[in-house]
Structures are given as C-alpha cells and as structure tokens.
CSV table of C-alpha atoms and ligand atoms in Angstrom, one decimal:
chain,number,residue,atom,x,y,z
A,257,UNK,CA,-8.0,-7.1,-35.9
A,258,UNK,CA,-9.3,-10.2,-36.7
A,259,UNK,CA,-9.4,-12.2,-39.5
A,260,UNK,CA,-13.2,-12.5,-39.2
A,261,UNK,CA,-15.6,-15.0,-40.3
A,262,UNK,CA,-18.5,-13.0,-39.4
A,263,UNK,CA,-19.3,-9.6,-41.9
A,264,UNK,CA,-19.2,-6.9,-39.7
A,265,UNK,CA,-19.7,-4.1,-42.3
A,266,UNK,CA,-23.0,-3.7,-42.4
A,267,UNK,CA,-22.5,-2.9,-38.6
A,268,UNK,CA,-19.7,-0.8,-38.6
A,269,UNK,CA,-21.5,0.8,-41.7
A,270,UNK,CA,-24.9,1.4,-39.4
A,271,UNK,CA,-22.3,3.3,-36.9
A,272,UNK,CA,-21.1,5.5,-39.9
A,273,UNK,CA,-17.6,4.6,-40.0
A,274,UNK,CA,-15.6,5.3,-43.1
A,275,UNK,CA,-15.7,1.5,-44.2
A,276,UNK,CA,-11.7,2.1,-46.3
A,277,UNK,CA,-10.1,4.2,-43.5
A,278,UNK,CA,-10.7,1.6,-40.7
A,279,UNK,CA,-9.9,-1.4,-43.1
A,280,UNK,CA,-6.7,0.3,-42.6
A,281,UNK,CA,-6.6,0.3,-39.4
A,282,UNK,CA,-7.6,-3.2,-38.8
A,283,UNK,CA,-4.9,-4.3,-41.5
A,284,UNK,CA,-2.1,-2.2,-39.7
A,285,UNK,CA,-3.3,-3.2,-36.0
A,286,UNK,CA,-3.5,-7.1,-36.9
A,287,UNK,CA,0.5,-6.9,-38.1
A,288,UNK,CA,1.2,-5.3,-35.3
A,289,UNK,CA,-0.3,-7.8,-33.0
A,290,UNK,CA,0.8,-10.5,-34.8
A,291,UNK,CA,4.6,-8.8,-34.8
A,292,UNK,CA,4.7,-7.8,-31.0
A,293,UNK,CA,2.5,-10.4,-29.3
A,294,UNK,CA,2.3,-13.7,-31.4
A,295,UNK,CA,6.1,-14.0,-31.5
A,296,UNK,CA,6.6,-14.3,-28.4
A,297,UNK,CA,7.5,-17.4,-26.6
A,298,UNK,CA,6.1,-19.6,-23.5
A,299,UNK,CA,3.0,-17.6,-23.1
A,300,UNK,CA,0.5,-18.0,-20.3
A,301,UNK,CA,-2.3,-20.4,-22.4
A,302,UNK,CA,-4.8,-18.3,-20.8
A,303,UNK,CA,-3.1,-15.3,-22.8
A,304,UNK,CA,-5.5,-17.2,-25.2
A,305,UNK,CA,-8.6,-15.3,-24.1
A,306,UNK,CA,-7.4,-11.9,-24.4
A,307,UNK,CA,-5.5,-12.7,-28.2
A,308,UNK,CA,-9.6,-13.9,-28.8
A,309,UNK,CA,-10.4,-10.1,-27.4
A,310,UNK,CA,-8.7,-8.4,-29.4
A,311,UNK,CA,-9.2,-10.1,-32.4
A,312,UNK,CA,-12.6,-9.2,-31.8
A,313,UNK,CA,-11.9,-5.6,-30.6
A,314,UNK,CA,-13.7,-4.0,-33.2
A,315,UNK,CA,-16.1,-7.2,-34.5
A,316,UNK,CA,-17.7,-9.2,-31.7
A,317,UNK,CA,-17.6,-6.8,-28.8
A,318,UNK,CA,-19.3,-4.0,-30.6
A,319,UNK,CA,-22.3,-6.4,-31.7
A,320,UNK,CA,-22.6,-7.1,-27.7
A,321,UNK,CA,-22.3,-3.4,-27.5
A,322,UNK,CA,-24.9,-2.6,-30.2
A,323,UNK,CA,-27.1,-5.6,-28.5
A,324,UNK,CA,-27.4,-4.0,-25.5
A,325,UNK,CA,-28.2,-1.0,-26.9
A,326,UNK,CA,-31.0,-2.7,-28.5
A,327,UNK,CA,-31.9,-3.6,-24.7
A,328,UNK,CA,-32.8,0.0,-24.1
A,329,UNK,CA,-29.2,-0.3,-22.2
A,330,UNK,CA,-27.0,2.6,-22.6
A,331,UNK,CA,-23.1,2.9,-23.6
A,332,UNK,CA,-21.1,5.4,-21.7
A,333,UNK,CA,-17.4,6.2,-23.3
A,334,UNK,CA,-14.7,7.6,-21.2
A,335,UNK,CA,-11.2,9.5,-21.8
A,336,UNK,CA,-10.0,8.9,-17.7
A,337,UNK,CA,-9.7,6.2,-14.8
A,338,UNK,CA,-11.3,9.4,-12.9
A,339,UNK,CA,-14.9,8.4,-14.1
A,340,UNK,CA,-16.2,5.5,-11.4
A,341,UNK,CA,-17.5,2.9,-13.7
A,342,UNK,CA,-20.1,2.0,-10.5
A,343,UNK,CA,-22.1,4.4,-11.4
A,344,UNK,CA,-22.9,3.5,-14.6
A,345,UNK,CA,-23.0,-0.1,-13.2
A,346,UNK,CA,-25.8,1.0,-11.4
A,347,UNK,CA,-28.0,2.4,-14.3
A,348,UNK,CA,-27.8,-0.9,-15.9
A,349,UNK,CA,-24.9,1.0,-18.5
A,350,UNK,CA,-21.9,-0.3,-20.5
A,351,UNK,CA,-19.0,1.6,-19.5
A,352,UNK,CA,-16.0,1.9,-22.7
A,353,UNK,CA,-12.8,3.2,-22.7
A,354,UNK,CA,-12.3,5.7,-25.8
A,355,UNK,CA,-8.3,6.5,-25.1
A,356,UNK,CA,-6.3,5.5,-28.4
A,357,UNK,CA,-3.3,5.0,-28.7
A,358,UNK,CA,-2.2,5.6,-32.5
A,359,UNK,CA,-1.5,8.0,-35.0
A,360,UNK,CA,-4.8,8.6,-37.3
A,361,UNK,CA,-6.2,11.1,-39.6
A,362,UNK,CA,-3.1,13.7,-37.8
A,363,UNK,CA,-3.2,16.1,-40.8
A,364,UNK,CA,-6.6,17.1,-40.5
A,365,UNK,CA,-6.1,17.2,-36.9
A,366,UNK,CA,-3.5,19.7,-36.4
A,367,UNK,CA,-6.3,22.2,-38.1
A,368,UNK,CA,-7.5,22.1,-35.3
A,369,UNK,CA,-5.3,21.3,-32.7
A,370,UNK,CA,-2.4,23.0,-32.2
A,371,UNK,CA,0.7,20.5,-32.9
A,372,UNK,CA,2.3,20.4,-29.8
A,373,UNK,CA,-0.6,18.5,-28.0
A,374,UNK,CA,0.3,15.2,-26.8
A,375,UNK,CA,0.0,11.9,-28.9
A,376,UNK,CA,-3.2,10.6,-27.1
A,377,UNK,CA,-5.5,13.9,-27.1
A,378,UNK,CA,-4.5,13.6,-30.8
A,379,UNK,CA,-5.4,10.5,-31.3
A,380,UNK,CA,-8.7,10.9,-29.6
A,381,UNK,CA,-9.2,13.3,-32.7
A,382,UNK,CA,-7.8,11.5,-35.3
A,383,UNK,CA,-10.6,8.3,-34.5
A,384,UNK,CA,-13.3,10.4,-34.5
A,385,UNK,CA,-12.2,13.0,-37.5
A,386,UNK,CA,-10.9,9.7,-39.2
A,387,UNK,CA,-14.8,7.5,-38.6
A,388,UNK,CA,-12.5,4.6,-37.7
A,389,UNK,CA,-13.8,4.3,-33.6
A,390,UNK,CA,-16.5,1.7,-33.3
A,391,UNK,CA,-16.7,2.2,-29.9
A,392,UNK,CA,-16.9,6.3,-29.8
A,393,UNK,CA,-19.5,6.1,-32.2
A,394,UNK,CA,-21.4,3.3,-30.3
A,395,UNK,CA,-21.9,5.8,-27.1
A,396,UNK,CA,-24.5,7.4,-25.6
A,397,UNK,CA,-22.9,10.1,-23.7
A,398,UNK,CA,-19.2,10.5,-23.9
A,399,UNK,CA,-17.3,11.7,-20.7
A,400,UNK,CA,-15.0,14.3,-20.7
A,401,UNK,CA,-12.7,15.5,-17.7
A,402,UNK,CA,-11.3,18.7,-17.2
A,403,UNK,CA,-7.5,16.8,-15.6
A,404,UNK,CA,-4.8,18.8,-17.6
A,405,UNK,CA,-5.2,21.7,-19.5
A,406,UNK,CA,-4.9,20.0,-23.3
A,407,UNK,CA,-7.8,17.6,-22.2
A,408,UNK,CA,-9.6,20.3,-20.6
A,409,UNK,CA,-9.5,23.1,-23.5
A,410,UNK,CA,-9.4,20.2,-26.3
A,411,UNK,CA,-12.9,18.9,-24.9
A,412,UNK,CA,-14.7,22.0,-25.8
A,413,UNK,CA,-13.8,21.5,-29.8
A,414,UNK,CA,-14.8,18.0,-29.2
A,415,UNK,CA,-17.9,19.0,-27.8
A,416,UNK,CA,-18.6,19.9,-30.8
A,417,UNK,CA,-18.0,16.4,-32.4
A,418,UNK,CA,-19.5,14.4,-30.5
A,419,UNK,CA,-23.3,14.2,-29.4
A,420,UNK,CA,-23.8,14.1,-26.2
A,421,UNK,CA,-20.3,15.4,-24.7
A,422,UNK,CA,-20.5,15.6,-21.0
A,423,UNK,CA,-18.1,18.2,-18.9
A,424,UNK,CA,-16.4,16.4,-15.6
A,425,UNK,CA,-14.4,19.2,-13.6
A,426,UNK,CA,-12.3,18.0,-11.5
A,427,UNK,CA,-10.3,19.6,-8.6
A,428,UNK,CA,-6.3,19.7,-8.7
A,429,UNK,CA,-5.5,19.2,-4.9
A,430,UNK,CA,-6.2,16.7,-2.6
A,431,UNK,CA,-7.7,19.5,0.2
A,432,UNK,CA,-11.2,19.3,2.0
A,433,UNK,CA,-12.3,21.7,-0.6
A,434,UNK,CA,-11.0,19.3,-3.4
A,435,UNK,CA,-12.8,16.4,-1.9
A,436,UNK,CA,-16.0,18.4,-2.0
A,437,UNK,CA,-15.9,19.4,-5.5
A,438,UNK,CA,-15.3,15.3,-6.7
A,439,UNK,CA,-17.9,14.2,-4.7
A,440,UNK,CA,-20.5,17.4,-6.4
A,441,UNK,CA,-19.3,16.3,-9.8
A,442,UNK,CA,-19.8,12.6,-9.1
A,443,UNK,CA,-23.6,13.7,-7.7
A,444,UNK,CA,-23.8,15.6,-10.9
A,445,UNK,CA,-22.3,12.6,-12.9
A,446,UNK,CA,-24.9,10.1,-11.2
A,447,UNK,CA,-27.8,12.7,-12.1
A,448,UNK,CA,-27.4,12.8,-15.7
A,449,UNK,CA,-26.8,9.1,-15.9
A,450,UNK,CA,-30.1,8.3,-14.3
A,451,UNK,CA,-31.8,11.1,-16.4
A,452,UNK,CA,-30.1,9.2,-19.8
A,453,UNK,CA,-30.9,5.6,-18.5
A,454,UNK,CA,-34.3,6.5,-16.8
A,455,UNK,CA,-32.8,4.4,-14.0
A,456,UNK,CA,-32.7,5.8,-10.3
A,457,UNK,CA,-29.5,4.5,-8.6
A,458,UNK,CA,-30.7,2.6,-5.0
A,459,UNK,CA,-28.4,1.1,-2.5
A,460,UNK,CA,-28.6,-2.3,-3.5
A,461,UNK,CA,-27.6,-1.6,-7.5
A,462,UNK,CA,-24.8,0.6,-6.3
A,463,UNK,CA,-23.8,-1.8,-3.6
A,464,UNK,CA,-23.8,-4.5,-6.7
A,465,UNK,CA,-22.1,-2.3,-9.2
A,466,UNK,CA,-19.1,-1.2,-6.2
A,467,UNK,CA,-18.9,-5.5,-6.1
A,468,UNK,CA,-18.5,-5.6,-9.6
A,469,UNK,CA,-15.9,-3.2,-9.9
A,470,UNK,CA,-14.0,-4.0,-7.1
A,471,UNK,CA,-13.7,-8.0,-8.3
A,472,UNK,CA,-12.3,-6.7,-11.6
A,473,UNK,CA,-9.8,-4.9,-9.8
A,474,UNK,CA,-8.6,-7.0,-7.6
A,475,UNK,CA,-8.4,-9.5,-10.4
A,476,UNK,CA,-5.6,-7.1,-11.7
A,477,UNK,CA,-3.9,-6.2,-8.6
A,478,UNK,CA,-4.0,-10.1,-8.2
A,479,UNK,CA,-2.0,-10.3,-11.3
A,480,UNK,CA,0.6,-7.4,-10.6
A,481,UNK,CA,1.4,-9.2,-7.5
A,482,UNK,CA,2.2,-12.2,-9.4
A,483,UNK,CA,4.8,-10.8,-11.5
A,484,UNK,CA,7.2,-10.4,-8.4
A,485,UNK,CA,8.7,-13.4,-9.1
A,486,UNK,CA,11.7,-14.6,-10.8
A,487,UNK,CA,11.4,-16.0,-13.2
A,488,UNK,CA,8.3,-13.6,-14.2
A,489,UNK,CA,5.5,-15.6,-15.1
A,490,UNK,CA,4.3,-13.5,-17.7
A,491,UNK,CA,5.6,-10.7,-20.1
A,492,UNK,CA,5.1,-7.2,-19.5
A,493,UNK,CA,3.7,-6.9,-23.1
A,494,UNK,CA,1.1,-9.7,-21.9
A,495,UNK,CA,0.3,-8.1,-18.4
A,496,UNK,CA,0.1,-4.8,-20.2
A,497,UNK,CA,-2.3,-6.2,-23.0
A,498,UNK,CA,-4.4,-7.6,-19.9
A,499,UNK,CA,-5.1,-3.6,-18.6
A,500,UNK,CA,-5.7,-2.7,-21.6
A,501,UNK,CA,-8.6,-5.0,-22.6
A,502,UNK,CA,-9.6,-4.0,-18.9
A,503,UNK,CA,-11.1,-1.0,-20.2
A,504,UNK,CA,-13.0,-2.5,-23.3
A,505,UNK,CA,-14.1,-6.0,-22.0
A,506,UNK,CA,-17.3,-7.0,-19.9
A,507,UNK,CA,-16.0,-6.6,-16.6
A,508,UNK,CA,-17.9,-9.7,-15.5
A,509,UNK,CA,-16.2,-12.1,-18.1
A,510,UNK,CA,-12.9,-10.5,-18.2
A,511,UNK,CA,-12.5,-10.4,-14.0
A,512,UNK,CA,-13.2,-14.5,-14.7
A,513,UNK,CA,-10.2,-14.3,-17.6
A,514,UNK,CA,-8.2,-12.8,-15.5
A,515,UNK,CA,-8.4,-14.9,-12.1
A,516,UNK,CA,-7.6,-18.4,-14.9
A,517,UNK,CA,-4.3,-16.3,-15.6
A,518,UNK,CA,-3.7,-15.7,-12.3
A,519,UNK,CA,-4.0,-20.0,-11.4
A,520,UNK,CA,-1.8,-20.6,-14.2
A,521,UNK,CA,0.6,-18.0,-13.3
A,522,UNK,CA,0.8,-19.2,-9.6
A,523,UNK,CA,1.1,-22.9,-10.7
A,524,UNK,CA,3.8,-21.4,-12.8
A,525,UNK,CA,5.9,-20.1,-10.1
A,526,UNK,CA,5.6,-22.9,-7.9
A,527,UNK,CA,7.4,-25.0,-10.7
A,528,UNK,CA,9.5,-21.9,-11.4
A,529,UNK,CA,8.8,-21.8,-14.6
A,530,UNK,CA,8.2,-18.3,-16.8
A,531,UNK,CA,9.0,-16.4,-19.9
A,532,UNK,CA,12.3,-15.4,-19.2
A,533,UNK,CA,15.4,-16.9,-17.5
A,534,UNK,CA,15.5,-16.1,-13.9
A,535,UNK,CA,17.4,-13.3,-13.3
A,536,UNK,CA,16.4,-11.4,-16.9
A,537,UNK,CA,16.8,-7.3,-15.7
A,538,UNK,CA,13.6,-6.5,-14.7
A,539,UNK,CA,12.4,-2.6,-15.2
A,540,UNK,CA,9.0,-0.6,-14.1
A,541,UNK,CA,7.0,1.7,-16.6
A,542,UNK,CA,5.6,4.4,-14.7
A,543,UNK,CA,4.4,7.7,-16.3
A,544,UNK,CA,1.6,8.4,-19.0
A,545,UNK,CA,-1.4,5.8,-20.2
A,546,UNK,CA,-0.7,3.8,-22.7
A,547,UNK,CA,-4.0,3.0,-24.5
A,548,UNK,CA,-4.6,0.5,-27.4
A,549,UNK,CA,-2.4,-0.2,-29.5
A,550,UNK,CA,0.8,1.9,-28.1
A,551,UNK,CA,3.0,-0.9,-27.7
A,552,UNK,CA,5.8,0.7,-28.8
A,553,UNK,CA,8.4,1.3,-26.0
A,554,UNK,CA,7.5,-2.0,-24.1
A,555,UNK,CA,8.6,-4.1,-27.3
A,556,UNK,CA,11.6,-2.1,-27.5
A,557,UNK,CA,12.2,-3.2,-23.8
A,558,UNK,CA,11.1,-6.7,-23.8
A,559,UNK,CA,13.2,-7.2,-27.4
A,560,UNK,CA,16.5,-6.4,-25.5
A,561,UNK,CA,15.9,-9.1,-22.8
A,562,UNK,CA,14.8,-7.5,-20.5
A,563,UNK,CA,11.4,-7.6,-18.5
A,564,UNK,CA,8.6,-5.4,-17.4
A,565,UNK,CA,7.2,-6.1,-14.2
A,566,UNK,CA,4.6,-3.4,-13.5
A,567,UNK,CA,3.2,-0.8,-14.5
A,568,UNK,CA,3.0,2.8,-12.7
A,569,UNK,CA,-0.1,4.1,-15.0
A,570,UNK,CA,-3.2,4.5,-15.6
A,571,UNK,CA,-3.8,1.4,-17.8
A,572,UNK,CA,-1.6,0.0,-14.7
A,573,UNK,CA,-1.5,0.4,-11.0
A,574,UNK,CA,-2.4,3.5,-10.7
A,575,UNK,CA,-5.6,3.0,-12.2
A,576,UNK,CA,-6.5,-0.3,-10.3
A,577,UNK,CA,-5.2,0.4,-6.8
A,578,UNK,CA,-7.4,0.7,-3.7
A,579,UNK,CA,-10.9,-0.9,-3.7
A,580,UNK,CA,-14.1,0.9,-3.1
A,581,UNK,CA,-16.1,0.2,0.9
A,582,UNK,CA,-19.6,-1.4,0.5
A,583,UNK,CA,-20.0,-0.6,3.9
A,584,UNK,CA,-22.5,2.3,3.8
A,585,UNK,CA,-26.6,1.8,4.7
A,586,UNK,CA,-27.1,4.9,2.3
A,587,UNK,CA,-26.8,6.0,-1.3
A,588,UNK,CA,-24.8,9.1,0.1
A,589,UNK,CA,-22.4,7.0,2.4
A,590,UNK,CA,-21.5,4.8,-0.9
A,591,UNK,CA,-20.8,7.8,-2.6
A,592,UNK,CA,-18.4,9.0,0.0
A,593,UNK,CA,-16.8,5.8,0.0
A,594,UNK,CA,-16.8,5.9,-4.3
A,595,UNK,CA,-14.9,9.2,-4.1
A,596,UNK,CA,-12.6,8.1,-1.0
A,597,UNK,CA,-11.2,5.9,-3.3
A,598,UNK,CA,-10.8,7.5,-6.6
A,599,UNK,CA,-9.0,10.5,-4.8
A,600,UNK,CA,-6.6,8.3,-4.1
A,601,UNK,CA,-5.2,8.2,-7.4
A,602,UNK,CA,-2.3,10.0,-8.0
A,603,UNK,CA,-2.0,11.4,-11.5
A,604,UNK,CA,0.4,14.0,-11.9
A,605,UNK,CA,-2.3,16.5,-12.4
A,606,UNK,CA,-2.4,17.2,-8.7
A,607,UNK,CA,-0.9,19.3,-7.1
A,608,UNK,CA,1.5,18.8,-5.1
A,609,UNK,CA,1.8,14.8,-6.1
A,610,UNK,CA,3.9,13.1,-3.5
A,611,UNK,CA,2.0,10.3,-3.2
A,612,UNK,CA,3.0,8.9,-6.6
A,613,UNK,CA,6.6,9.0,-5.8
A,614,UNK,CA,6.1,7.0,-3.1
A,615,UNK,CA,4.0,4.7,-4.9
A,616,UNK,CA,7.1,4.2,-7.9
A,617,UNK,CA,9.2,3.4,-5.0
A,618,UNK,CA,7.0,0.8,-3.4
A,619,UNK,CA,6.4,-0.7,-6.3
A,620,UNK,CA,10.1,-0.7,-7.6
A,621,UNK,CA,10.6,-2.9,-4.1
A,622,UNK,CA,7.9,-5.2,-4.3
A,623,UNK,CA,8.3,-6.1,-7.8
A,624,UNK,CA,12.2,-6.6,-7.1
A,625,UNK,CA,12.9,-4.0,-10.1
A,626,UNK,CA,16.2,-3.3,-11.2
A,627,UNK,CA,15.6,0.0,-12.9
A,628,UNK,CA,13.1,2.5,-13.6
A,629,UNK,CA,12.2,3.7,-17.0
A,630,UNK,CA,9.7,7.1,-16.8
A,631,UNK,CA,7.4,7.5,-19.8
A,632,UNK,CA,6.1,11.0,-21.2
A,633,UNK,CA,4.5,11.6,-23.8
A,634,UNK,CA,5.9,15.1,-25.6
A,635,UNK,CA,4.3,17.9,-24.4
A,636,UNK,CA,2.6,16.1,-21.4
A,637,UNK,CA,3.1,18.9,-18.8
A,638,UNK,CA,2.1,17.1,-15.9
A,639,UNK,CA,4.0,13.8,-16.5
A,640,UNK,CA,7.1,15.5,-18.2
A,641,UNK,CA,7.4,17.9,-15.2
A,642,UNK,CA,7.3,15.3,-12.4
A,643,UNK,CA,9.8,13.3,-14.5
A,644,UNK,CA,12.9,15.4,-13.4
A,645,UNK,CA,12.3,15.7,-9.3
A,646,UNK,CA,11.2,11.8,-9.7
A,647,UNK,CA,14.5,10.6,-11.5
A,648,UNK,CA,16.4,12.8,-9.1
A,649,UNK,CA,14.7,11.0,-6.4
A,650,UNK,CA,15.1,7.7,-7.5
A,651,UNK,CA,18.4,7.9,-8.8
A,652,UNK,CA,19.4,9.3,-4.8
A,653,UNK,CA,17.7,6.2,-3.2
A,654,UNK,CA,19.9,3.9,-6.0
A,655,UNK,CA,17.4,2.9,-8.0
A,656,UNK,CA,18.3,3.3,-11.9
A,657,UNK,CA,16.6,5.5,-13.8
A,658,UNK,CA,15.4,6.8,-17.3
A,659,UNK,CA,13.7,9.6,-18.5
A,660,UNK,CA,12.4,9.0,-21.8
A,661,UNK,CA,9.6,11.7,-23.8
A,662,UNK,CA,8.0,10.4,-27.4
A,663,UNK,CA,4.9,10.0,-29.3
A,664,UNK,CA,3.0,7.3,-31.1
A,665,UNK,CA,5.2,8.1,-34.5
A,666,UNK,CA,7.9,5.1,-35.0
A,667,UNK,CA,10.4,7.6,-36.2
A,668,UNK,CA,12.2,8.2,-32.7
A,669,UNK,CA,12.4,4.1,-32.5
A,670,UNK,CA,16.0,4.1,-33.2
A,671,UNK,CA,16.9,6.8,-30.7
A,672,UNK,CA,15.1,4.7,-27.9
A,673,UNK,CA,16.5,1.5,-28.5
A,674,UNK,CA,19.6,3.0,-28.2
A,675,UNK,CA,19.1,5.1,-24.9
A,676,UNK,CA,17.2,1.9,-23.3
A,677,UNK,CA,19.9,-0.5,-24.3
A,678,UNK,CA,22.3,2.0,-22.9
A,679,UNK,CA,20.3,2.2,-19.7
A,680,UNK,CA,19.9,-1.7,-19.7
A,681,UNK,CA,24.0,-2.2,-20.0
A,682,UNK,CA,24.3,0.6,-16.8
A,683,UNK,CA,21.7,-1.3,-14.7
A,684,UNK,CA,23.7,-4.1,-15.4
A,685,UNK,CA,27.1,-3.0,-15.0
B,994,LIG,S1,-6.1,10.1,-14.1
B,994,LIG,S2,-3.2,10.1,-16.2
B,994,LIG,S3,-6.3,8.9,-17.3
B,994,LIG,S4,-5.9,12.4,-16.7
B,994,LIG,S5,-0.8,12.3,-21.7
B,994,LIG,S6,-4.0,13.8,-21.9
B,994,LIG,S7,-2.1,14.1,-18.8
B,994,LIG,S8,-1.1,15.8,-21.7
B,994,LIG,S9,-4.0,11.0,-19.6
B,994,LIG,FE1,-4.9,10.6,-17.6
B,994,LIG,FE2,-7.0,10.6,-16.0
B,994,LIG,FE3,-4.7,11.4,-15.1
B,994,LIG,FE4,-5.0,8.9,-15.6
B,994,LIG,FE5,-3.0,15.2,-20.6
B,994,LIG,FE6,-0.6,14.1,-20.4
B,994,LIG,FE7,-1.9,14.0,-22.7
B,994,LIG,FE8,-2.7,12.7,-20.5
C-alpha cells in the first residue's frame, strides 16, 4: 500500500509472488485506504503510526520478517485468536496473522471450494492460489484450527498448499473434558514449535513471552475503554484499523503505539474534544472477524454519522479480553494458566455460547451504545445461527438491534446502506 521509495520486488519476487497480481492488490488496497481512512477528519495524530504500518504492510514489515528469518528466527502464520502467541514468543518466533479480508483470485477458488463457504476461508484461498500474500509465503509453519466445520474440512485442501500446514483440534464445549483436550493440543503445539525452532521453552522465556502478550493486550483493552466517552475520541474505522495491525505488527513496538494513542486520547477527553459531536449515535459491531482490508460495513456506518464504539470480535474484544497469570513456578502451571485464559473466549463455535451474550450486553452498557448491529458473514453457521436468539435477546432487554449477513463483494453495498440507515433513523426515533 505504499507509495514506496524502497524496491521491494526483488523481495516479494524471492517469496514467489506473482509480481502483476499483487501490483493489483496494492493499487486497489492503497485507494481504498486513502478513500475510507485519509478522509476522515480530526484524527488522533498518533493514528500516524499505524497509516506508516500499513503503508508498509506488504514492504517494510516483510524485510523485518525476512530479517529475522535470516536470524535463524522462525515465522509462524495463524488463521485464529485460538493460537497463544506466548508460545511462539518463547521459541524466539514471529507470530503473523494470515486472515484476509478481500475478494482474490475467487474463480479459481470455487474449483475447489464449494461456493457457499464464507468470504474469509475464501479469501485465505484466493491469497495463496493468487501468490499475492507476503506474509503466508514468508512462514515457517502455518497454523490451522479445526473451530467450525468450513475451516476444519477447508484445512485439509490447504494442507496441500501450503508447506508445513499444522492441524490444531480444538474442543467445542467449555467441559473438564474440553479443557483437557486445549491444554493436549497446546502441549502438542509447544512440541512442534521447539522441534521447528530447536528452542526448549523454560519458565523464564514463557514467563517473558506471557508479559509480552499480556502488555499488548492491555494496550488494546486500554483503548476500548477509552471510547466510552462522548464525544468518542476516536473513529471506530481508526480503533478498528488499530486491531487489525494488532495481528501483523511487532508486538513490542505496536503495544508502545498504542499506549501514545491512548495519552492522546485521554488528554482528548479531558478537553472533550473527539471526532464526532457529542451525542453522534453510537452502535457496537459484534459477530465475525473482520481481517485486513474488510472495511466495508464500518464505512457504511461511520459515513451516516454515526459511531462505532467497540467491537464484539475477534479482531476486537473478544480476541483481546482477559490476560494470561504469570504466577506459576513451572512450565506446566503456565500452561494451565495460558489455556485458562484462551478458553475464555467465546466464539460462537462452542457450544452452548452464553457467555458471549453476556459479553454484547456488557459491552453495549459500558460503551453507552445506542444500538447493536450483528455481523455474519453468509454461510457462517456459527455466527449466523447465534444471530437470531441474540437479536431476540437484545431487542427484549431494549437494546436496538440489526441483523445483517454479507461478503467481501461491494455489490450488496446499496442494500446495507439502506437497512443501516433505516436502523440508524429507528434508534433515533
Ligand atoms: S476464535 S471467530 S478467529 S474461529 S467466518 S471461518 S467461523 S464460517 S473466523 Fe474465528 Fe477463531 Fe472463532 Fe475467532 Fe468459520 Fe464463520 Fe468463516 Fe469464521
């Protein structure tokens, strides 16, 4: 996305990607940005930082990437906020992000996917079929977890894609038993990760790695809480853009980025100052990820006056929440305390899922939102089937709220903006 000064073909080349295709990409992602992000007004200067990101996305972070490889470091590239990032902290690894979030390369890849698989399994098969992924090609060992059944059974095709594909199972309920299968897999997980690194995993470099982690999450929790006030001190699009790089950045340099938002933002609301009038409608996204660069439904949102204040998701809360205990005096008791925490996130592949509702409503309170807006991607099973007991829910404790299913396509853009604008005149009614 950048206008770069630096040639990085010759890199991009040495990972084999197809050099036209992703001058494509770049040239469609970079109008987009421009479009959706540079327009907007009052930004947080610190937004600065992450606008350098992701002008760099593909560019400078891949040489650091590629450097590190070159330091006998290895890169670890993950479809899920299931896969705990401490452990391949410990071994001294890079861990990447490879969720997309746009339409590439689709007719070659409904051969072999069937066309009613959702928008981001798609995707994941449309950068790799496509060459356009720096970061897919830059891995190692790519992580694959079995969560819901298109992941799961679309895995084992790109098994065959991708060198060194590693299998996470995963269990489905939050039961003793469940607990006990997590915690095999992550033993499994931290195995094969030594084995690949030739690292062994002690106390102190998981205790290190857990700290690590745990600042860049509370770096974004720090920032969610900041957007309860009114005026919000940021955009939605700009707090959204902020999870996103989450997954891509150094988590030591971004956690830093992150905590100079958050002092800007907080001297922000002290002279109430933000990004929108106070009192602007103010709605929470909860439902499916949305990975780089799906932007599409929060600039429908944000372009009808009206602001996002959180996010229910992956690349949001739900991903973030709860911190990991560095309390243990063992590798095991870290472990325990690693998968105490990730089984705490409630995706709606569990079964049953209660949790989350409670966790939208929470969040709908604290953040002071004035409606809810539920996300799916089409044919997302889990998502799209919680969607209808949630909205009943919500909708019987008063809070507002939409249902709305799409893809990464722009052709339903229309049909949104009239169903949120709709939903924005009822909340406001
Ligand atoms: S922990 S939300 S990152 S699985 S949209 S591929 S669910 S059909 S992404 Fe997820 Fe891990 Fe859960 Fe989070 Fe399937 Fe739905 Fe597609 Fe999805």
């Amino acid at each position: 996305m950048s206008e770069a000064t630096v040639d990085y073909r010759p890199m991009w080349n040495e990972l084999g990607l197809n050099l036209e295709a992703h001058d494509e990409l770049l040239g469609v992602l970079s109008q987009s940005y421009s479009d959706i992000f540079m327009k907007q007004k009052n930004r947080p200067e610190g937004m600065a930082y992450f606008d350098f990101v992701m002008s760099e996305v593909h560019g400078l972070r891949i040489k650091e990437l590629m450097d590190a490889k070159r330091d006998g470091r290895k890169i670890i590239g993950t479809y899920c906020t299931f896969v705990p990032e401490e452990l391949v902290i410990a071994v001294d690894g890079v861990m990447v992000g490879l969720c997309a979030g746009a339409d590439f390369a689709l007719e070659e890849v409904e051969k072999i996917l069937p066309r009613n698989t959702c928008a981001l399994i798609k995707s994941t098969f449309g950068f790799k079929i496509g060459q356009v992924c720096p970061y897919l090609e830059a891995c190692d060992m790519v992580i694959g977890e079995n969560t819901c059944d298109g992941k799961k059974k679309a895995y084992e095709i790109l098994n065959n894609l991708v060198p060194n594909f590693y299998a996470m199972d995963m269990p489905q309920m939050k039961t003793a038993e469940g607990r006990v299968l997590l915690k095999s897999e992550y033993l499994k997980l931290m195995a094969k990760l030594e084995e690949l690194s030739g690292k062994t995993i002690t106390i102190e470099s998981l205790k290190k790695a857990i700290t690590i982690v745990n600042n860049k999450r509370a770096a974004v929790q720090r920032l969610a809480q900041l957007r309860h006030a009114d005026p919000a001190p940021v955009s939605g699009l700009d707090s959204l853009l902020i999870n996103q790089v989450y997954f891509y950045d150094n988590p030591v340099r971004f956690t830093e980025s992150v905590n100079k938002i958050c002092d800007e933002l907080e001297t922000r609301i002290t002279e109430n100052s933000g990004v929108y009038p106070t009192g602007t409608t103010r709605v929470l996204l909860s439902g499916c990820p949305m990975a780089v660069p799906n932007w599409k439904v929060p600039s429908i949102i944000e372009g009808m006056n009206a602001v996002i204040v959180g996010e229910e998701s992956c690349v949001g809360e739900r991903g973030f929440q709860g911190e990991v205990s560095t309390e243990g005096e063992t590798v095991n008791e870290l472990m325990d305390a690693i998968v105490d925490r990730y089984l705490q996130i409630d995706c709606a592949i569990f079964t049953p899922n209660s949790q989350r509702l409670e966790h939208i409503k929470e969040m709908a309170e604290k953040y002071k939102a004035d409606g809810i807006i539920l996300y799916s991607l089409n044919f997302c099973a889990p998502y799209l089937m919680e969607s209808f007991n949630i909205e009943k829910e919500l909708e019987n404790s008063g809070i507002p709220t939409l249902r709305i299913e799409t893809d990464y396509s722009q052709e339903d853009n229309g049909q949104l903006k009239t169903r949120i604008e709709a939903f924005i005149e009822r909340i406001n009614d």
